[in-house]
XYZ file of C-alpha atoms in Angstrom:
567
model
C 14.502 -15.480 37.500
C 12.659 -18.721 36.829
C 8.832 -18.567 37.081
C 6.798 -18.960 40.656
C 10.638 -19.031 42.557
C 9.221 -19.178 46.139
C 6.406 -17.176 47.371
C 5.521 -14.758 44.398
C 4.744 -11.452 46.369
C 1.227 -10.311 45.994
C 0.807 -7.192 44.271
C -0.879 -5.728 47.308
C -0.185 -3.493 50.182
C -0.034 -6.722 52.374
C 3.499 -7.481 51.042
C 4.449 -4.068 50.410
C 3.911 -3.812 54.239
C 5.724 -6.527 55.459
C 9.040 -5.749 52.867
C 8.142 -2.091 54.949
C 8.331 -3.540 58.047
C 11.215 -5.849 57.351
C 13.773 -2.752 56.263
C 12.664 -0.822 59.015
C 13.467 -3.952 61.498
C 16.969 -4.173 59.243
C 17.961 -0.867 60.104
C 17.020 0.248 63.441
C 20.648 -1.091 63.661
C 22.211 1.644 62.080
C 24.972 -0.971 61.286
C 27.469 0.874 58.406
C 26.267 0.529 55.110
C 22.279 0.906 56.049
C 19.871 1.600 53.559
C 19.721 5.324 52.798
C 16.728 6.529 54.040
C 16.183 9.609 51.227
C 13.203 12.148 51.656
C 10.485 10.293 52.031
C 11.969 7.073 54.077
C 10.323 3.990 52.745
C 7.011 5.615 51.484
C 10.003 7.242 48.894
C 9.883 3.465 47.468
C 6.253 3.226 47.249
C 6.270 6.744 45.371
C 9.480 6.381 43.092
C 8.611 6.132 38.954
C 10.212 3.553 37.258
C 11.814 4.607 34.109
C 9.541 3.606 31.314
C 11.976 2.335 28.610
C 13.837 -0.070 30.402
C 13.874 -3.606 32.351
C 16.735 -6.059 31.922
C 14.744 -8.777 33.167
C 11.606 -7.960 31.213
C 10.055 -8.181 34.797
C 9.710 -11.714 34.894
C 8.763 -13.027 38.153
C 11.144 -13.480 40.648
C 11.955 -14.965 44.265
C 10.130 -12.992 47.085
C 11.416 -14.742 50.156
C 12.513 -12.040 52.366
C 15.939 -12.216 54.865
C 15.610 -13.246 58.515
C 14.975 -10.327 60.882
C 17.678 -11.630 63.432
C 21.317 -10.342 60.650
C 23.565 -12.018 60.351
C 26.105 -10.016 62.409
C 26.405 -7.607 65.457
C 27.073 -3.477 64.298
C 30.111 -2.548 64.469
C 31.801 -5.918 62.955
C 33.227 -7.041 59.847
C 31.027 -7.346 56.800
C 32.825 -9.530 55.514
C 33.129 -12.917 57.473
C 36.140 -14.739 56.615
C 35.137 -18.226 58.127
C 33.552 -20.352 56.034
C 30.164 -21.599 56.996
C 29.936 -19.932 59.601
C 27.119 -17.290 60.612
C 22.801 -17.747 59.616
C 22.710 -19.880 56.667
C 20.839 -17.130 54.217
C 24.230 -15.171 54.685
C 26.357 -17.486 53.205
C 26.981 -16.823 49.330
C 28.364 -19.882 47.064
C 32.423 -18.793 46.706
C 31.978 -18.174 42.551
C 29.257 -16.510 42.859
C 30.214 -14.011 45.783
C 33.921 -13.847 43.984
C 32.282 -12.477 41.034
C 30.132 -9.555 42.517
C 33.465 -8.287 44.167
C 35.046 -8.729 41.244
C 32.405 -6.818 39.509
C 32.358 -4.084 42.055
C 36.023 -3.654 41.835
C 36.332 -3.430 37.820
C 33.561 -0.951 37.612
C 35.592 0.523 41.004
C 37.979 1.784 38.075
C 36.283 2.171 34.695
C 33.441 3.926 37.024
C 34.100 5.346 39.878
C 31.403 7.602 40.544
C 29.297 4.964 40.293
C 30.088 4.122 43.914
C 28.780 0.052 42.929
C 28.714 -2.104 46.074
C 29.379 -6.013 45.745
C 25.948 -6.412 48.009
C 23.851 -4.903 45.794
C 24.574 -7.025 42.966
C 24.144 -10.473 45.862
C 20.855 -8.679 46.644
C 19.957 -9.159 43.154
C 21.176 -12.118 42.527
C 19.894 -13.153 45.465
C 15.913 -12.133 44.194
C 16.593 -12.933 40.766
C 18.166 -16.449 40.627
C 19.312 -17.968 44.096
C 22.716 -16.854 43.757
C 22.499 -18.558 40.700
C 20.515 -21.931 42.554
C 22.546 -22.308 45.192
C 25.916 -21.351 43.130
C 25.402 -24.727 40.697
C 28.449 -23.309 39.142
C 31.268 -25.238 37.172
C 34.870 -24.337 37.918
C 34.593 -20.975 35.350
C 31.327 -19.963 37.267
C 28.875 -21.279 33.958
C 25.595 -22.402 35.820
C 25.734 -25.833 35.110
C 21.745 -26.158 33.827
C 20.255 -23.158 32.389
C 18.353 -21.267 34.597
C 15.724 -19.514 31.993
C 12.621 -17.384 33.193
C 8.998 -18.130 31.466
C 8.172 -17.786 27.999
C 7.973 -13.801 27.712
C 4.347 -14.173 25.470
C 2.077 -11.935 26.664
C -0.149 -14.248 28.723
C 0.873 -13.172 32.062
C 3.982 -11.667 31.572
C 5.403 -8.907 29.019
C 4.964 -9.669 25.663
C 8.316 -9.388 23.856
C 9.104 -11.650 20.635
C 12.416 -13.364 19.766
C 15.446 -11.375 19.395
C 18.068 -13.866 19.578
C 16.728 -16.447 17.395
C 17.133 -19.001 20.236
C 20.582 -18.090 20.846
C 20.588 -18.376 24.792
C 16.898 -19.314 25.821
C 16.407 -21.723 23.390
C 13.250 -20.086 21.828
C 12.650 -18.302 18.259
C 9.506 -17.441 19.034
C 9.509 -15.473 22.469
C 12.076 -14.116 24.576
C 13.303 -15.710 28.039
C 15.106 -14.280 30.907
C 18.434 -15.492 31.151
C 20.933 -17.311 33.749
C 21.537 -16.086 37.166
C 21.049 -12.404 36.483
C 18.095 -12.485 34.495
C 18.967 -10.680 31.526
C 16.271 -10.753 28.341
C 18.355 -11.482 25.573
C 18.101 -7.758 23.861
C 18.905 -6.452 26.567
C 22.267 -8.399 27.300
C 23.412 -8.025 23.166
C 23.799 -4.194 24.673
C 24.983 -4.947 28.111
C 26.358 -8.312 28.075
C 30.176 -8.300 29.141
C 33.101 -11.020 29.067
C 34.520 -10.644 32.889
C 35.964 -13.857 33.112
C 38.222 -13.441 30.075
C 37.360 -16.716 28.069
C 36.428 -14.536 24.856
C 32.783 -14.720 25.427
C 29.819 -13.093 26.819
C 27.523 -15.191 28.254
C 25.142 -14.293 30.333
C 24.843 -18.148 32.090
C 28.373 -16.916 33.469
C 28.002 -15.385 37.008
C 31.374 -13.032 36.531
C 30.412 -12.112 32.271
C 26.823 -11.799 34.577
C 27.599 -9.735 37.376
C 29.774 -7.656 35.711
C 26.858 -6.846 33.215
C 24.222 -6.302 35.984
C 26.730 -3.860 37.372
C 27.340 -1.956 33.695
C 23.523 -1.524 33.729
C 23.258 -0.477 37.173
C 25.370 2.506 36.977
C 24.311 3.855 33.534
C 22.820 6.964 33.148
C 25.510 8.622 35.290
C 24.080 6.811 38.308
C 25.818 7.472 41.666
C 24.475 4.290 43.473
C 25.274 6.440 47.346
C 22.616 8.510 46.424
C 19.489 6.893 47.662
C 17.236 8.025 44.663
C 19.591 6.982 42.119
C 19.882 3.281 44.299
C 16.055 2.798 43.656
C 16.074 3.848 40.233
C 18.398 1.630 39.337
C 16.486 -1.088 41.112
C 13.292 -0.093 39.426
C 14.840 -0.041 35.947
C 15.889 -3.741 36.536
C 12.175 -4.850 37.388
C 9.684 -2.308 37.449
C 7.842 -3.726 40.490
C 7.598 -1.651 43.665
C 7.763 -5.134 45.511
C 10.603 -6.235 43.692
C 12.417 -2.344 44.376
C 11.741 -3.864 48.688
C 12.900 -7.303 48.838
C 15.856 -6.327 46.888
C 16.487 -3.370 49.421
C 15.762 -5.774 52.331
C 18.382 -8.086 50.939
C 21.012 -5.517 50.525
C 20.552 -4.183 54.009
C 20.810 -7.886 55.349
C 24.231 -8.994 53.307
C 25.089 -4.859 53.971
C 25.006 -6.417 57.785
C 27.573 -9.337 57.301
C 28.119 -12.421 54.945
C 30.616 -15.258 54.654
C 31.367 -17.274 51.622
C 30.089 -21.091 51.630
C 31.255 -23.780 48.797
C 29.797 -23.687 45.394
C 26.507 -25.340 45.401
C 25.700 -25.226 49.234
C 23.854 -22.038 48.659
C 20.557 -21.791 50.382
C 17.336 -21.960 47.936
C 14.553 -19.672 48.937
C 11.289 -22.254 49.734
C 9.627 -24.521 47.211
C 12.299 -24.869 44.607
C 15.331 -27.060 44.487
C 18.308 -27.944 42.417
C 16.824 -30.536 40.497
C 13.603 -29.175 40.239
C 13.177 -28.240 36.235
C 12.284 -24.646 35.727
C 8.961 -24.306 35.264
C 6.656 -22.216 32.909
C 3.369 -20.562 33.762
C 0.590 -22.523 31.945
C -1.224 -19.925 29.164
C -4.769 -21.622 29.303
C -6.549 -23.852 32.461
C -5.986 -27.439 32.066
C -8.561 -28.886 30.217
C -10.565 -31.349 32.705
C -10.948 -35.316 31.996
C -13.617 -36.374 29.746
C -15.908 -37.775 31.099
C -16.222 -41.858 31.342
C -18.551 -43.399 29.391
C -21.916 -44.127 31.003
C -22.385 -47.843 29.054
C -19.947 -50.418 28.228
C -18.843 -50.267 24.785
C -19.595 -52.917 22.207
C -16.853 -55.812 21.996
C -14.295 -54.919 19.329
C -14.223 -56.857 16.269
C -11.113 -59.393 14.885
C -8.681 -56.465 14.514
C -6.956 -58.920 11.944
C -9.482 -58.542 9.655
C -9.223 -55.289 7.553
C -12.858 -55.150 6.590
C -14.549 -55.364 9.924
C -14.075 -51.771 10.689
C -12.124 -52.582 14.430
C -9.371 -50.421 15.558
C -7.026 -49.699 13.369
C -3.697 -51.357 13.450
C -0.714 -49.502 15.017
C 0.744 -48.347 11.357
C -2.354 -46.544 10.588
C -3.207 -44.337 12.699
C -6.562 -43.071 13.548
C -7.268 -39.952 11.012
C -5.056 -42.272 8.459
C -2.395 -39.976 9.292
C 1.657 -40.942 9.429
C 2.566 -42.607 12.712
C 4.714 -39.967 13.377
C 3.615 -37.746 15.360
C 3.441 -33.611 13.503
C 6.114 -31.286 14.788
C 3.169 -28.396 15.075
C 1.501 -31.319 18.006
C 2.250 -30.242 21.226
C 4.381 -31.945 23.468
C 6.495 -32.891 20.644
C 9.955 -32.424 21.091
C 11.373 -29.667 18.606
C 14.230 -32.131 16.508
C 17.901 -31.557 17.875
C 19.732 -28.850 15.353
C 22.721 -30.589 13.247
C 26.168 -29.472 13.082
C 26.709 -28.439 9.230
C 30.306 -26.453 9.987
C 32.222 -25.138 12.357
C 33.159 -21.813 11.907
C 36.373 -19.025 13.279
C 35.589 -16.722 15.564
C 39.277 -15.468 16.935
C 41.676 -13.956 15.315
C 43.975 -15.270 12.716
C 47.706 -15.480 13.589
C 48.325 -15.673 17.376
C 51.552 -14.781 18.233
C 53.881 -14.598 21.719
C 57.232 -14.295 22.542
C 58.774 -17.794 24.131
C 57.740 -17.965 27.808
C 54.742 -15.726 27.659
C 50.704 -16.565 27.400
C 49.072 -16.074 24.285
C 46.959 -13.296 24.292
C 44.132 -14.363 21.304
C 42.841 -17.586 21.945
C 41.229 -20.154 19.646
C 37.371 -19.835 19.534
C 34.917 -21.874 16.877
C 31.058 -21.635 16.343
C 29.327 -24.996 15.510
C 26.034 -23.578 13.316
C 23.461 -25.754 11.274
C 22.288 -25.360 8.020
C 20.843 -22.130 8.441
C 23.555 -20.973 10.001
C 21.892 -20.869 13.326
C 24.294 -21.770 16.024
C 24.147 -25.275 18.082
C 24.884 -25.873 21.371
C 26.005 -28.802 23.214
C 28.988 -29.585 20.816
C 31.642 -31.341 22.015
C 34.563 -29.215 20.183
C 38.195 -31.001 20.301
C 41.221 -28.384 20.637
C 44.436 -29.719 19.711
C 48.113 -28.324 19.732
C 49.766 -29.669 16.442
C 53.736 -29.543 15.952
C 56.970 -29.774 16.845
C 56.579 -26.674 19.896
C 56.723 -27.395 23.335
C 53.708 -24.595 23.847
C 50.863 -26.046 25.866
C 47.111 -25.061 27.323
C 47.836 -23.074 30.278
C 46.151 -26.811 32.023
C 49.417 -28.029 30.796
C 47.844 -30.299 28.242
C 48.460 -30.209 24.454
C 44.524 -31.057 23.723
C 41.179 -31.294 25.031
C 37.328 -31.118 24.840
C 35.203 -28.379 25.090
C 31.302 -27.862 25.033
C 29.683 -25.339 22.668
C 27.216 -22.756 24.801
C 24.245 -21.431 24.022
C 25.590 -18.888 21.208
C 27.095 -21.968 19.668
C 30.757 -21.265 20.818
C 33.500 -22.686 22.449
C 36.530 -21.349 23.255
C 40.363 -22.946 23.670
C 41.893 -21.509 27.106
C 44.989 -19.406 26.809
C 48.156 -20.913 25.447
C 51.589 -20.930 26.989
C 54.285 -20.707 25.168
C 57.477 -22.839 25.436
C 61.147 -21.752 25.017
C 60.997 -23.562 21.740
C 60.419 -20.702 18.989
C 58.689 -21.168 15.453
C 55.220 -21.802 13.973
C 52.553 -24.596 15.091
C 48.639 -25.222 14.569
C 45.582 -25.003 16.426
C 43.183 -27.458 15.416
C 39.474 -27.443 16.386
C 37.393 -30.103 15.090
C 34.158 -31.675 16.055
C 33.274 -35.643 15.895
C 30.851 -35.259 13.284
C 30.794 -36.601 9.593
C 31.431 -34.541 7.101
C 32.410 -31.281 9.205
C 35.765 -30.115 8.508
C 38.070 -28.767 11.658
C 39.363 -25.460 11.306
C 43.030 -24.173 12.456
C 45.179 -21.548 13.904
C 48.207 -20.620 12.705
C 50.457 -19.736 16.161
C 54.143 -18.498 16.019
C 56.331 -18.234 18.933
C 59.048 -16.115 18.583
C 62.245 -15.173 20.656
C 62.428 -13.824 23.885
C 62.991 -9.561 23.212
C 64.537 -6.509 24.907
C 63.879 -2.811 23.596
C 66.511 -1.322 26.424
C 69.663 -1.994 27.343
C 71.815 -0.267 30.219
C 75.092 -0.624 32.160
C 74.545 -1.313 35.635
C 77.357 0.762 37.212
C 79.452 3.935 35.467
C 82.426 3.452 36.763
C 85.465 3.422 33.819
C 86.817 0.643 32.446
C 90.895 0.624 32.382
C 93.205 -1.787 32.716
C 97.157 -1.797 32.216
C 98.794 -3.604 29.189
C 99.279 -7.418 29.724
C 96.675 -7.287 32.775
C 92.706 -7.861 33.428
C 90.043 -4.903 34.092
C 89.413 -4.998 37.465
C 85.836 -4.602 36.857
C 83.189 -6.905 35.198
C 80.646 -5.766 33.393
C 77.319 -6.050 33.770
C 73.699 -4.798 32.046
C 69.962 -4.752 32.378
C 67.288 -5.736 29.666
C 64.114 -4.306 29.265
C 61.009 -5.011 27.446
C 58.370 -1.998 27.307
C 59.386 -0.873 30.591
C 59.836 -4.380 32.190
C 63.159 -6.550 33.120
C 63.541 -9.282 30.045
C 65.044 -12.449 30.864
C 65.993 -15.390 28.924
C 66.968 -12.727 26.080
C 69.654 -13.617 23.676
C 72.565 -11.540 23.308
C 76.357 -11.103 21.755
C 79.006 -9.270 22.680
C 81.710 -7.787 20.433
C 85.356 -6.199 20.640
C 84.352 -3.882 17.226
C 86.949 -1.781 15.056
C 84.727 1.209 15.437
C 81.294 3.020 16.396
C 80.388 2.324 12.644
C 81.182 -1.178 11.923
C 80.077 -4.258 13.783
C 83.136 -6.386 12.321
C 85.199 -7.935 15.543
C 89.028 -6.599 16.595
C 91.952 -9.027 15.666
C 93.959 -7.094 18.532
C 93.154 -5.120 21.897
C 91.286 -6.358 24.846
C 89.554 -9.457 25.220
C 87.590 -12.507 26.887
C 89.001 -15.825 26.913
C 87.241 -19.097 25.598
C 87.644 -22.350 27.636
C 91.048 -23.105 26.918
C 92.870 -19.948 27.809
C 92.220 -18.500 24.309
C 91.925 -15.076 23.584
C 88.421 -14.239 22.103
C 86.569 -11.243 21.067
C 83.570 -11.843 20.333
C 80.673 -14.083 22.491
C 77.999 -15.482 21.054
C 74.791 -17.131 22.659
C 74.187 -15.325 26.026
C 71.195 -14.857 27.829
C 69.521 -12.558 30.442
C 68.983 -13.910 33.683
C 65.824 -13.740 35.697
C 65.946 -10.299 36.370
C 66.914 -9.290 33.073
C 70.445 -8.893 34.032
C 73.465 -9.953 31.774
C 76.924 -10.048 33.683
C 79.977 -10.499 31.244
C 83.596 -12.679 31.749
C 86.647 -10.958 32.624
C 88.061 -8.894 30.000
C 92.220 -8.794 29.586
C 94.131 -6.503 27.830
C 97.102 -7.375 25.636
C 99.837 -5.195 24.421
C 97.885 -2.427 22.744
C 97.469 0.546 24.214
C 94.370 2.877 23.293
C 90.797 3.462 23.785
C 88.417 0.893 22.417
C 84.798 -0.318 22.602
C 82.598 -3.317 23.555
C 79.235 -3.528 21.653
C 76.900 -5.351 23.376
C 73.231 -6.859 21.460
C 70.003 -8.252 22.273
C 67.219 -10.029 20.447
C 64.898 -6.894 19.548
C 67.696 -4.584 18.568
C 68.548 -2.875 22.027
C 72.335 -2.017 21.731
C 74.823 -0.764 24.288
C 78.323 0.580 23.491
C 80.763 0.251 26.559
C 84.382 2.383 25.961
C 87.444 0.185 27.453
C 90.598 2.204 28.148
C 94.100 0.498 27.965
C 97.193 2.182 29.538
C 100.950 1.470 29.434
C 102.582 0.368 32.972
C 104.246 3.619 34.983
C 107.722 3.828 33.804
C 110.043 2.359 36.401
C-alpha cells in the first residue's frame, strides 16, 4: 500500500460515518453473501480490539476510495459475471489478479476448510491495499511489473520498525517497507510468505505467492472467516485502523454483489494515482523555504584563470576543497548499484524424470555481491547442455531470466524427451569473472510397477495349430496406466529360470520363423501391451509365457497344448 494512495481517510468520525453509511446502503440489498451484521451491527466495528501483536502491513497507509453505492449487480444474480468488461468499471478485477484470489480461496478451500476464506475478501484487500496490484500491471506469471513498496516504515509518521531483510525486497537496510500488491512488511512475509504459483519462490511482488499468503494469515488463529467477529478480526490484524476494518468491509460487500474479470492492466486506479506515477514517500521534515535573494548586486567576479585572485573556484575544486564527487552520506545521492561477485545454487542437486514426464526440481541460482547480499536485476542465462532431446516446458533449450528482489531466478520446469541418459543445466550470468553453475539432470526409462492380463480366459490350442486367443496386458505406474514402457516376452523352461524354450509354442518373426522370445515392445497409450499370435508345434504339455517391463513388473501367463481328438 504505497503512501497517500487516493484520499487518505481522516481519522475522524466524519469518515467513519460515511464507510457507516456506505455498508448500510450496500446491504439494504440483502443480496447473498452480505456483510454479517454480528451483535452490535456496524457500531460492532467501531468497538472491535485489534489484536495487539500483529499487522502484516505494519499499517502503512492505504487507498480509502470507497465503492459506488449503485453495485454492480441486481440480488438474486450471478456473482460472478462471465462477460468481460462488462458491468460498473470498479467491478472489474485485472484476470491475474482475480485468478489468483480464487485460486487462493480454493487451496486454502482444502488445507483449511474451516476457514470458510472467500475469493472477495482477499479483492477487498487487495483492492484497499494496492489497486489490485495498480490496475493488475502484472507480467504473464502475475510479478507486478514495478515494485509497488509502501513508505519508509521510520517512525516519522508511520510505525517505526528497522530492517529485517537487509534490503531483500524493499530495497532498504535501514527501515522496513510494505511490500507488492498485498502489502506485506518483510518480517512478516519470512513467516507467511508462500510460493502459489509453483516457480520455487516466494515472493511477495507475486499476486498468486501474494494472495495465497494474505489468505494463510487471514485464517490463522483457527479463524472461521463466516463468523462475523472472527471476519473483523482478521481485518483488524491486517491494519489496525477502524477505517481501514470499513472500507475493506464496504469493498467486500460491493465485489460480494457481482464482479467480472477485465484484462491485465485495465484495472481501475482509485483517484490521484496512476500507473506511471512513482510511489511516493511521506517527507520526514517541512521543506526548507528558498533563501532569500540578495538585497545588492554582488561585486563582479575576478579572472577565474588566475589562481591567486581568490574568484570562484574552478570546477575540479570544489568549494570546501572537497573531491568533486559528490559523498555517498549527501542526500539525493544515488546509493551505488550492488555487483555480482557469484552466483550461487539454490535447487536441488540431481534432477531426475522418467522419459516423457516434467521435471519436478527445477534449476534456481542466487546472484549475491561481495557480502553476500543478494542482487537483483540480473539477467541469469539457463541453458540445456547435451545430447537429450529434453526441453523448457516453452519448448526452448535456453533462455534469460531476471533475478528478483531476493536475488533469485528460477529455470521453468523441464520436459523430458524420449531420449534417456544424463545432460546439464547451466546457469550463468554475463559478467566477468563470475563462474556459471550446473545441474546434473538424468532422464531415465519409461517404468511400470504392475502388470496384469486383461482377460482370464485359458490359453489352449491343439498341436500344429494357433491359440485362438491373443494376449493382452495392462501397465501400471503407482496406480496409473504406463505407456511407452519397454517390455519382453519369453517362452521360459520353467517358473525358476528366465532362459527361453528351444521347443513348444511360439510367435513367429517376419519371415514365417518360429520365435520365442520378443524383444523391444512397448505399452501403448493406455498402458496396454497386446501380443502376436502364438502357435503351437508338436509338443504337447503345459507351458508358460513370462512377460517383463522396465521397473521389474512381471507377469507369468500358463499356455496349454493338447493332442487332436483321435479319429
Amino acid at each position: 500500500m504505497s503512501a497517500l494512495f487516493g484520499r487518505r481517510l481522516r481519522r475522524g468520525a466524519t469518515t467513519t460515518a460515511v464507510a457507516a453509511a456506505a455498508i448500510a446502503a450496500l446491504s439494504a440489498s440483502q443480496a447473498p453473501g452480505a456483510i454479517p451484521s454480528g451483535p452490535g451491527g456496524a457500531q460492532a466495528a467501531a468497538d472491535a480490539n485489534p489484536p495487539a501483536d500483529s499487522s502484516a502491513t505494519g499499517n502503512s497507509p492505504y487507498y480509502t476510495e470507497l465503492p459506488p453505492l449503485v453495485t454492480p449487480d441486481k440480488p438474486g444474480t450471478s456473482i460472478d459475471l462471465p462477460a468481460l468488461g462488462t458491468g460498473p468499471a470498479e467491478a472489474g478485477i485485472p484476470a491475474s489478479v482475480l485468478a489468483a484470489y480464487k485460486q487462493a480461496e480454493q487451496s486454502l478451500a482444502e488445507t483449511k476448510p474451516g476457514c470458510n476464506l472467500p475469493w472477495q475478501l482477499l479483492a477487498a484487500i487487495g483492492k484497499v491495499e494496492s489497486g489490485q496490484a495498480r490496475g493488475g500491471r502484472v507480467d504473464a506469471n502475475g510479478t507486478t511489473l514495478a515494485p509497488i513498496l509502501g513508505p519508509v516504515l521510520n517512525g516519522i509518521g508511520f510505525a517505526n520498525i528497522s530492517d529485517t531483510d537487509n534490503g531483500a525486497y524493499d530495497g532498504d537496510s535501514a527501515h522496513d517497507r510494505a511490500v507488492g500488491p498485498m502489502q506485506f512488511i518483510p518480517s512478516t512475509w519470512a513467516t507467511w510468505g508462500q510460493d502459489a504459483n509453483g516457480d520455487g519462490r516466494r515472493d511477495p511482488n507475486n499476486i498468486y505467492d501474494a494472495a495465497l499468503a494474505a489468505g494463510e494469515y487471514l485464517c490463522h488463529a483457527n479463524r472461521d472467516l463466516s463468523v462475523d467477529a472472527d471476519l473483523r478480526q482478521a481485518i483488524l490484524s491486517y491494519n489496525h485502523s477502524q477505517e481501514y476494518l470499513s472500507t475493506v468491509l464496504t469493498w467486500f460487500e460491493y465485489y460480494n454483489k457481482g464482479t467480472h474479470e477485465v484484462p491485465d492492466g485495465t484495472g481501475v486506479l482509485p483517484v490521484g494515482t496512476g500507473p506511471a506515477d512513482p510511489v511516493p514517500s511521506p517527507t520526514p521534515t517541512p521543506t526548507p523555504p528558498p533563501s532569500p535573494k540578495p538585497t545588492k548586486p554582488s561585486k563582479p567576479s575576478p579572472d577565474p584563470s588566475t589562481p591567486e585572485s581568490g574568484g570562484p573556484e574552478s570546477p575540479s575544486t570544489p568549494p570546501g576543497g572537497g573531491s568533486t564527487s559528490p559523498s555517498p552520506n549527501e542526500p539525493g545521492t544515488p546509493a551505488p548499484k550492488p555487483v555480482v561477485k557469484r552466483i550461487e545454487k539454490t535447487g536441488t542437486g540431481t534432477q531426475t524424470a522418467v522419459a516423457g514426464s516434467q521435471f519436478t526440481e527445477r534449476a534456481s541460482v542466487r546472484a549475491v555481491d561481495s557480502a553476500g547480499k543478494p542482487v537483483a536485476d540480473v539477467p541469469v542465462r539457463f541453458e540445456i547442455v547435451g545430447d537429450t532431446d529434453a526441453r523448457f516446458t516453452s519448448g526452448k533449450s535456453a533462455l534469460t531470466l531476471t533475478t528478483g528482489e531476493d536475488g533469485t531466478a528460477t529455470a521453468p520446469p523441464v520436459q523430458a524427451g524420449e531420449q534417456t541418459g544424463e545432460f546439464t543445466i547451466r546457469a550463468t550470468v554475463d559478467v566477468k569473472n563470475v563462474a556459471g553453475v550446473e545441474y546434473t539432470a538424468s532422464v531415465t526409462a519409461r517404468q511400470a510397477d504392475g502388470l496384469a492380463r486383461i482377460g482370464d480366459k485359458e490359453l489352449t490350442a491343439e498341436t500344429g495349430k494357433e491359440f485362438a486367443d491373443q494376449i493382452s496386458v495392462k501397465a501400471t505406474y503407482k496406480g496409473a496406466a504406463a505407456s511407452g514402457v519397454a517390455a519382453t516376452a519369453t517362452m521360459i523352461t520353467s517358473a525358476g529360470s528366465s532362459a527361453p524354450r528351444a521347443d513348444g509354442p511360439y510367435f513367429k518373426d517376419a519371415a514365417g520363423n518360429p520365435l520365442r522370445e520378443l524383444k523391444d515392445l512397448k505399452t501403448d497409450a493406455n498402458g496396454v501391451l497386446q501380443l502376436p499370435k502364438i502357435y503351437a508345434d508338436d509338443t504337447t504339455g503345459t507351458f508358460l509365457l513370462r512377460i517383463e517391463t522396465e521397473g521389474g513388473a512381471t507377469l507369468t501367463v500358463e499356455l496349454k497344448v493338447t493332442a487332436p481328438p483321435a479319429a
